[in-house]
PDB file of C-alpha atoms in Angstrom:
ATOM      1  CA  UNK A 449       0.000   0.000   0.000  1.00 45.00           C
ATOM      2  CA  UNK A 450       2.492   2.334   1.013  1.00 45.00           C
ATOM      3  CA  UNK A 451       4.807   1.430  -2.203  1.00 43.00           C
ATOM      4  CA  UNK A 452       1.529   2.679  -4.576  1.00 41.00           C
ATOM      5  CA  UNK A 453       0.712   5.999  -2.536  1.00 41.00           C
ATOM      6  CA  UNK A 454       4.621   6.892  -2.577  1.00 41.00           C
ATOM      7  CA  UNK A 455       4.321   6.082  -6.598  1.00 40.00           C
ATOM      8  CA  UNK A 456       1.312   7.624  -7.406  1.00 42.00           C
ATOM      9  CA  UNK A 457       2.230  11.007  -5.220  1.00 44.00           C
ATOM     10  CA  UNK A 458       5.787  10.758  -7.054  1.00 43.00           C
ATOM     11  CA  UNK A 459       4.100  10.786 -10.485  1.00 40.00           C
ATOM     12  CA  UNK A 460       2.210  13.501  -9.122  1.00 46.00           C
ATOM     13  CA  UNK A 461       5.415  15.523  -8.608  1.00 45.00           C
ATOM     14  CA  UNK A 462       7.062  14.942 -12.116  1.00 41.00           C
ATOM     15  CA  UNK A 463       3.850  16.662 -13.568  1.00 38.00           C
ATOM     16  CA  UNK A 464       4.079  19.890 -11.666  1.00 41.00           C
ATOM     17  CA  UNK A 465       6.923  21.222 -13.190  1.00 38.00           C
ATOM     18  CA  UNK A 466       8.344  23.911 -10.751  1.00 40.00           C
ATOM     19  CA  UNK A 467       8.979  21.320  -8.033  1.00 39.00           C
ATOM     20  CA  UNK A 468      11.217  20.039 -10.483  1.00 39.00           C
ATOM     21  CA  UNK A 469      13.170  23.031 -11.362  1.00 42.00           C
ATOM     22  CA  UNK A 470      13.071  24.928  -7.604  1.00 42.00           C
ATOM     23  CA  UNK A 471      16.452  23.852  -6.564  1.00 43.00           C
ATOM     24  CA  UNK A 472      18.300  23.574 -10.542  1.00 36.00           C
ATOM     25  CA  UNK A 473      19.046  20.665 -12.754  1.00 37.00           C
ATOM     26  CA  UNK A 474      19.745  17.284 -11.769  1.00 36.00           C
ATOM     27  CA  UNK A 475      23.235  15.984 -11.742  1.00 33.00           C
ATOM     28  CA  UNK A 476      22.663  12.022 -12.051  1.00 41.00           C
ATOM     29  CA  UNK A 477      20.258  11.544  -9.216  1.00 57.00           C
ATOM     30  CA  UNK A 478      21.151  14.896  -7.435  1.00 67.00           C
ATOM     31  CA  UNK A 479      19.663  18.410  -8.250  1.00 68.00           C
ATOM     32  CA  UNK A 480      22.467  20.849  -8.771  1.00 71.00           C
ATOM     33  CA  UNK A 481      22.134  23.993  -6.773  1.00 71.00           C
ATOM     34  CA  UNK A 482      24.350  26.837  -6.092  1.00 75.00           C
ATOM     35  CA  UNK A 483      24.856  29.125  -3.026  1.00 80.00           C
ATOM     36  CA  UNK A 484      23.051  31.586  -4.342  1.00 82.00           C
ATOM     37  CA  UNK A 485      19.534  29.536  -4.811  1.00 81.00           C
ATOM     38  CA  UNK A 486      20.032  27.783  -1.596  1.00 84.00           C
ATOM     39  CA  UNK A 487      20.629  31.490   0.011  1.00 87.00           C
ATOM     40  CA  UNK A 488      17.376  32.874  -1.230  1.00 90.00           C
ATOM     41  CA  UNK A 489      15.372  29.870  -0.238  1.00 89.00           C
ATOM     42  CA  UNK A 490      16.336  29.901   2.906  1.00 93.00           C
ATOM     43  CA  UNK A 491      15.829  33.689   3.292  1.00 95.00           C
ATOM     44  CA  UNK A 492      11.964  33.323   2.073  1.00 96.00           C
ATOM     45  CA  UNK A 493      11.828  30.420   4.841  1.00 96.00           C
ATOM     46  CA  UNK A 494      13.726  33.117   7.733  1.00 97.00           C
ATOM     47  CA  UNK A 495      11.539  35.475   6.213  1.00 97.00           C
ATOM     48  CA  UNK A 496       8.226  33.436   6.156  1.00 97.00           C
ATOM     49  CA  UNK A 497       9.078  32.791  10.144  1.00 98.00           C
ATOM     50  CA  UNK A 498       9.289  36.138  11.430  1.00 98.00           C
ATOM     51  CA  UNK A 499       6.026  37.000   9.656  1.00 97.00           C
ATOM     52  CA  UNK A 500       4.633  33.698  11.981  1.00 97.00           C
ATOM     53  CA  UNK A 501       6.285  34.928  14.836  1.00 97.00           C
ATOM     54  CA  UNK A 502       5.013  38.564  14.639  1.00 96.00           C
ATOM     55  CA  UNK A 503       1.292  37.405  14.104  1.00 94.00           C
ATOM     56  CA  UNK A 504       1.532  34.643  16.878  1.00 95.00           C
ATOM     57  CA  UNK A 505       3.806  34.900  20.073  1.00 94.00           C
ATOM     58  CA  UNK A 506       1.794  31.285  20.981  1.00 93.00           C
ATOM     59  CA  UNK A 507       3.532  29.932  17.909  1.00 95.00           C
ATOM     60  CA  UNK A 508       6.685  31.576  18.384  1.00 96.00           C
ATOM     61  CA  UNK A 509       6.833  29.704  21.763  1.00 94.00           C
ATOM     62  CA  UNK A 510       6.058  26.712  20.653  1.00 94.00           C
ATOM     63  CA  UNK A 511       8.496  26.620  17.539  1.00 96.00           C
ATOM     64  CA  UNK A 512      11.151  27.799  20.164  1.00 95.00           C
ATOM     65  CA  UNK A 513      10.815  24.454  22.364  1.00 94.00           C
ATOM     66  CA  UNK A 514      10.837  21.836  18.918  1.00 96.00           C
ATOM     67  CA  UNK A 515      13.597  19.994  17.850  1.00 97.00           C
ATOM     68  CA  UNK A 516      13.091  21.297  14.070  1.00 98.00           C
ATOM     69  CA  UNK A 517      10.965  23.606  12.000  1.00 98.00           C
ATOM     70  CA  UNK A 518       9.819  22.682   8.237  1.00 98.00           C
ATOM     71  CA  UNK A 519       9.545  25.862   6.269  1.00 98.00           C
ATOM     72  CA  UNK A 520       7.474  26.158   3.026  1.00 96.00           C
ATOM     73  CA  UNK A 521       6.796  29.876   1.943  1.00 96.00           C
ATOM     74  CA  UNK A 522       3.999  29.461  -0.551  1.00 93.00           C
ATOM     75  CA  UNK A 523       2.090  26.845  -0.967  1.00 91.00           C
ATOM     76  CA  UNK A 524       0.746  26.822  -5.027  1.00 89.00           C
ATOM     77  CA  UNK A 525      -2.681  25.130  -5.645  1.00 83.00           C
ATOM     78  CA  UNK A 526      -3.604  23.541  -9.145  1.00 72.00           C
ATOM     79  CA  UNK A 527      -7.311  23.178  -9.443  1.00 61.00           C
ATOM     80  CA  UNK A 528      -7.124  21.345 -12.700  1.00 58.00           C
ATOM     81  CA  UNK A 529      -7.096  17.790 -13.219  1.00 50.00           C
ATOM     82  CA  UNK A 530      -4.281  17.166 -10.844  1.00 61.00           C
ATOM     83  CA  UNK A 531      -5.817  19.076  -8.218  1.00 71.00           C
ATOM     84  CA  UNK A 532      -2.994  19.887  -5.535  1.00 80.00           C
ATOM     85  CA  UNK A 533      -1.110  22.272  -4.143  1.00 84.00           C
ATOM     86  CA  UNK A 534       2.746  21.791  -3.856  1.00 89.00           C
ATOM     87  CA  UNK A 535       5.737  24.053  -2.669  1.00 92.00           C
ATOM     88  CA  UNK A 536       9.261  24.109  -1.455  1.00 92.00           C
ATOM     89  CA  UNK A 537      10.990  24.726   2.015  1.00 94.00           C
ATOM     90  CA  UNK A 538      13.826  23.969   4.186  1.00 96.00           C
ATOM     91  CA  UNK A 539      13.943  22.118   7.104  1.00 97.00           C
ATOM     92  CA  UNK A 540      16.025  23.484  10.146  1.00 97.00           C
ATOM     93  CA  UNK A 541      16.896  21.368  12.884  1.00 96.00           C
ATOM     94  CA  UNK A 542      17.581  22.153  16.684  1.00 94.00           C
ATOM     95  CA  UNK A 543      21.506  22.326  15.960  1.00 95.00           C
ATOM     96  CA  UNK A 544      21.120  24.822  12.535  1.00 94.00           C
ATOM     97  CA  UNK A 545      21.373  22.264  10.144  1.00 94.00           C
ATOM     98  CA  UNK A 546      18.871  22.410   7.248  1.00 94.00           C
ATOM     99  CA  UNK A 547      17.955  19.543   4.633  1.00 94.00           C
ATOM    100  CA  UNK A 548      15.532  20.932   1.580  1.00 94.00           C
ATOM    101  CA  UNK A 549      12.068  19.512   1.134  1.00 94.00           C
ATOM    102  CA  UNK A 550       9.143  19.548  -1.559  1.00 93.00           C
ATOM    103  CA  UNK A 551       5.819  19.234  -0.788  1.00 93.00           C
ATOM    104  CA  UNK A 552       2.536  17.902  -2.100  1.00 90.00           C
ATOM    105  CA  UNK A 553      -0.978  17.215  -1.464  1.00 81.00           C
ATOM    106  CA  UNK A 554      -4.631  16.680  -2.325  1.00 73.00           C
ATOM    107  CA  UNK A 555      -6.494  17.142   0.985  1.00 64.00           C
ATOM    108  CA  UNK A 556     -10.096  17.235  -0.077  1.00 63.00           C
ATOM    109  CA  UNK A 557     -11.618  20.231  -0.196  1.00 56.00           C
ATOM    110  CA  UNK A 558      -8.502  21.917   0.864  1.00 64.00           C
ATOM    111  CA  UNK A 559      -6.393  22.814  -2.321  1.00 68.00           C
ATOM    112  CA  UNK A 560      -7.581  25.988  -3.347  1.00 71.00           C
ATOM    113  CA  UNK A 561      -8.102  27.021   0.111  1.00 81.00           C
ATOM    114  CA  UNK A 562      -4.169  26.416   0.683  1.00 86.00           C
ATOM    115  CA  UNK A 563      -3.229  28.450  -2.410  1.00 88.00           C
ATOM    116  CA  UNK A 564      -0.826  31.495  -1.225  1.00 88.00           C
ATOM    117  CA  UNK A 565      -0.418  30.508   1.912  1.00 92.00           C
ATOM    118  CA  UNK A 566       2.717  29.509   3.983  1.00 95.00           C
ATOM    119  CA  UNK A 567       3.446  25.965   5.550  1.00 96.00           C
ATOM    120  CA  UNK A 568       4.645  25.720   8.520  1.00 98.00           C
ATOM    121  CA  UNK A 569       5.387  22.481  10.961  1.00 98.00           C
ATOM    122  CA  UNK A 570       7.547  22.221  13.948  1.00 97.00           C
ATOM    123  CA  UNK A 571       8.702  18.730  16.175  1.00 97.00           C
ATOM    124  CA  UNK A 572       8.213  18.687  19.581  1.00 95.00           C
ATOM    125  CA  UNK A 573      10.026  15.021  19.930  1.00 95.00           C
ATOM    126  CA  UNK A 574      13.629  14.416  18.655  1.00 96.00           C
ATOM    127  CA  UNK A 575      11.791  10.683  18.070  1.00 97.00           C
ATOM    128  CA  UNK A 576       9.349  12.777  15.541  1.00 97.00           C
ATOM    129  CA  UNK A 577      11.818  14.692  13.705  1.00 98.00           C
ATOM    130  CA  UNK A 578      13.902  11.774  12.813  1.00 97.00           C
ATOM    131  CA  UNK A 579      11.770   9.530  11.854  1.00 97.00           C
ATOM    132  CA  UNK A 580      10.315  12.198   9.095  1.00 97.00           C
ATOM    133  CA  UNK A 581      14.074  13.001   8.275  1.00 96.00           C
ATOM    134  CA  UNK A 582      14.756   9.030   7.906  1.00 95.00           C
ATOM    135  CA  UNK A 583      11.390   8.542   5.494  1.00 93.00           C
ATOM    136  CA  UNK A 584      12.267   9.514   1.634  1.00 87.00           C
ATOM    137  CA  UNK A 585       8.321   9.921   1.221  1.00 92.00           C
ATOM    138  CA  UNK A 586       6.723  10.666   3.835  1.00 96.00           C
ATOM    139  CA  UNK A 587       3.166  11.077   3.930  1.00 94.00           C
ATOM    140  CA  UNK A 588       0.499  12.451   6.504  1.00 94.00           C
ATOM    141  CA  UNK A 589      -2.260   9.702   7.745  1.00 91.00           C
ATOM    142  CA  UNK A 590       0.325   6.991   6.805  1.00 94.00           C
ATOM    143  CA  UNK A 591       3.613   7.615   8.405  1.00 95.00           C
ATOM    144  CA  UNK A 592       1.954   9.865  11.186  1.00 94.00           C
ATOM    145  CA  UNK A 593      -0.213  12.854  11.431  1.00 94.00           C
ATOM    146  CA  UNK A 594      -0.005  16.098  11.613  1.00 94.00           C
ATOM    147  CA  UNK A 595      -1.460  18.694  14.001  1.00 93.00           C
ATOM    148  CA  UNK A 596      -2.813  22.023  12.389  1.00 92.00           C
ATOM    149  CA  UNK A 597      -2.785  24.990  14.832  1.00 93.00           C
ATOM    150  CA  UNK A 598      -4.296  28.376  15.172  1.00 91.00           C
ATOM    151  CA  UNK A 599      -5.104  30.623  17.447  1.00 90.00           C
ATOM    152  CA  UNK A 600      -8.059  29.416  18.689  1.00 87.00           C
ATOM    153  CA  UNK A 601      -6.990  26.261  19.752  1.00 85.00           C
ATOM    154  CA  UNK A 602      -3.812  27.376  21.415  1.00 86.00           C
ATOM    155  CA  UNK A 603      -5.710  30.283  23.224  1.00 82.00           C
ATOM    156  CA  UNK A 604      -8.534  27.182  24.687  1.00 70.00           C
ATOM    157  CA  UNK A 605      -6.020  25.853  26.997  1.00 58.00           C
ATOM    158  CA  UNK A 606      -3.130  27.014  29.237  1.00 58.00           C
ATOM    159  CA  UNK A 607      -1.106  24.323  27.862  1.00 55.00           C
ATOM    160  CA  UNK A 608      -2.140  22.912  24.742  1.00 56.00           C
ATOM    161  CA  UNK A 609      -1.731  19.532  24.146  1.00 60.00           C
ATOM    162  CA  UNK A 610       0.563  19.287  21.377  1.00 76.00           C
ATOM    163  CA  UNK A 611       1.070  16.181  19.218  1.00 87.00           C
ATOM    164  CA  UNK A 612       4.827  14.855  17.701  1.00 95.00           C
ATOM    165  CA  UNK A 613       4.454  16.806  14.718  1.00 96.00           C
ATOM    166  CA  UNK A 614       2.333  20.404  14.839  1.00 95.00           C
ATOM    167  CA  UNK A 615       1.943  22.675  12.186  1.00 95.00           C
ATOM    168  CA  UNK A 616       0.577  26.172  11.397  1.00 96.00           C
ATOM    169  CA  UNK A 617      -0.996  27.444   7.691  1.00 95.00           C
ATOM    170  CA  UNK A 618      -0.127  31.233   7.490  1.00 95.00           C
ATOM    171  CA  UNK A 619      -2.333  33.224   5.444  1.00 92.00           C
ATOM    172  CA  UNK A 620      -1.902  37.052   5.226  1.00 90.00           C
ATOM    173  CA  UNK A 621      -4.038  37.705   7.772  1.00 89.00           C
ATOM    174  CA  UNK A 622      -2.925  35.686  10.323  1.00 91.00           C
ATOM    175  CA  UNK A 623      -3.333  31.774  10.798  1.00 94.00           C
ATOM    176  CA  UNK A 624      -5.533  29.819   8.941  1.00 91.00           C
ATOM    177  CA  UNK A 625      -8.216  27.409  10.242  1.00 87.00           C
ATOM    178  CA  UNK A 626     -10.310  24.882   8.832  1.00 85.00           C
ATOM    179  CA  UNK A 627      -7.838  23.528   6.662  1.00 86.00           C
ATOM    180  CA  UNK A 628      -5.962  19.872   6.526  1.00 85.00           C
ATOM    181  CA  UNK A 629      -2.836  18.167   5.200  1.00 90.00           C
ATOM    182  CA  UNK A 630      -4.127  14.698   5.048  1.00 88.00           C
ATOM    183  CA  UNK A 631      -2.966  12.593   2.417  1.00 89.00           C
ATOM    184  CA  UNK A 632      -0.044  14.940   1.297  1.00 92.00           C
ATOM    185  CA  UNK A 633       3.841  13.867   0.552  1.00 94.00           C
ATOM    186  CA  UNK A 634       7.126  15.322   1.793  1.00 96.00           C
ATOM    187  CA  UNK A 635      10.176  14.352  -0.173  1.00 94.00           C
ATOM    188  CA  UNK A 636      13.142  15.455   0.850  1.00 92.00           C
ATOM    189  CA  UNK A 637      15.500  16.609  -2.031  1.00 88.00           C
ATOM    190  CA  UNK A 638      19.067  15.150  -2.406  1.00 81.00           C
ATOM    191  CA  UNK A 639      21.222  18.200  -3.359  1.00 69.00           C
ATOM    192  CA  UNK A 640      24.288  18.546  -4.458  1.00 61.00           C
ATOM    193  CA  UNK A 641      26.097  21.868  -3.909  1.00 58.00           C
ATOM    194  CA  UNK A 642      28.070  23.522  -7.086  1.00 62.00           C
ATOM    195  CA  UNK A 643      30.076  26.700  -7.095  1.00 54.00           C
ATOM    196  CA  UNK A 644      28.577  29.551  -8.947  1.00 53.00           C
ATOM    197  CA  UNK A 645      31.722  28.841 -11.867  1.00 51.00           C
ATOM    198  CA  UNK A 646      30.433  25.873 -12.996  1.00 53.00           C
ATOM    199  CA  UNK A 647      29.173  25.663 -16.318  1.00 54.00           C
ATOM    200  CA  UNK A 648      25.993  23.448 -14.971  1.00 51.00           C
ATOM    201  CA  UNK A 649      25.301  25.631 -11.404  1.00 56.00           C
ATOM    202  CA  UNK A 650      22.463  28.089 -11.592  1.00 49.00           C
TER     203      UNK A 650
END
């Protein structure tokens, strides 16, 4: 079961093309990427989590006591006949160090409603974060589940009960409700860092 999901989510990602071509070209089974790209991708993340942090101190906190924080700036929804919405972030662990991550999903009734908006999921268990790390595909409602956040549930209790993996969708007015992840795929992306003089580095 798992093998077909991972297969029919990966076919999935060859047809939106930008996935494809967010971090370069591929080099064998790598994508090629130079400083530069990775340096502007991980500014839209940086940037992407002060916005969070000045719209929600609760999340602040909360992302401040994880063991990692997934990133994804803009989520970009196809209503067509794939119907998804995909994007691309960074992952940034407790100790700074930061793996690169596309995402994709067909929640029902969800896709257009996550169009524009930010992605955001934090760890609150080292056990969490490295089992998602150690998965090539991992998806939500099969390899574990993911909490969506906003205000109104953090505000219900002192201390809200927070499972493995939480997550917040960021809209430009402030957190996003009503809105799930179920059924979409994280890959994380093997890169392999060029300098800016070679012929094949973007």
């Amino acid at each position: 079961m798992k093998t077909r999901i991972v297969a029919m989510w990966f076919l999935l990602l060859l047809a939106v093309q930008p996935l494809g071509t967010a971090f370069g070209q591929a080099a064998d089974s790598l994508l090629t990427v130079s400083p530069a790209m990775l340096k502007r991708v991980d500014q839209d993340a940086e940037a992407t989590l002060l916005r969070l942090y000045r719209q929600s101190p609760r999340a602040q906190a909360l992302i401040a006591r994880s063991f990692g924080v997934l990133v994804v700036p803009a989520l970009h929804a196809d209503g067509g006949i794939l119907g998804v919405a995909y994007g691309s972030g960074v992952l940034i662990d407790a100790l700074g160090d930061r793996s690169y991550y596309n995402v994709i999903g067909s929640p029902p009734g969800s896709v257009l409603g996550l169009n524009d908006k930010a992605l955001i999921l934090f760890f609150s268990t080292y056990e969490s974060l490295r089992a998602f790390e150690a998965t090539p595909g991992w998806v939500e409602g099969h390899n574990g589940s993911i909490q969506i956040l906003d205000e109104s549930s953090m505000a219900n209790q002192r201390s809200p009960a927070i499972e493995p993996i939480g997550g917040f969708i960021l809209s430009a007015n402030g957190l996003a409700s009503g809105l799930s992840l179920k059924g979409s795929l994280f890959i994380k992306v093997p890169i392999y860092l060029c300098t800016e003089e070679a012929a094949y580095c973007r």
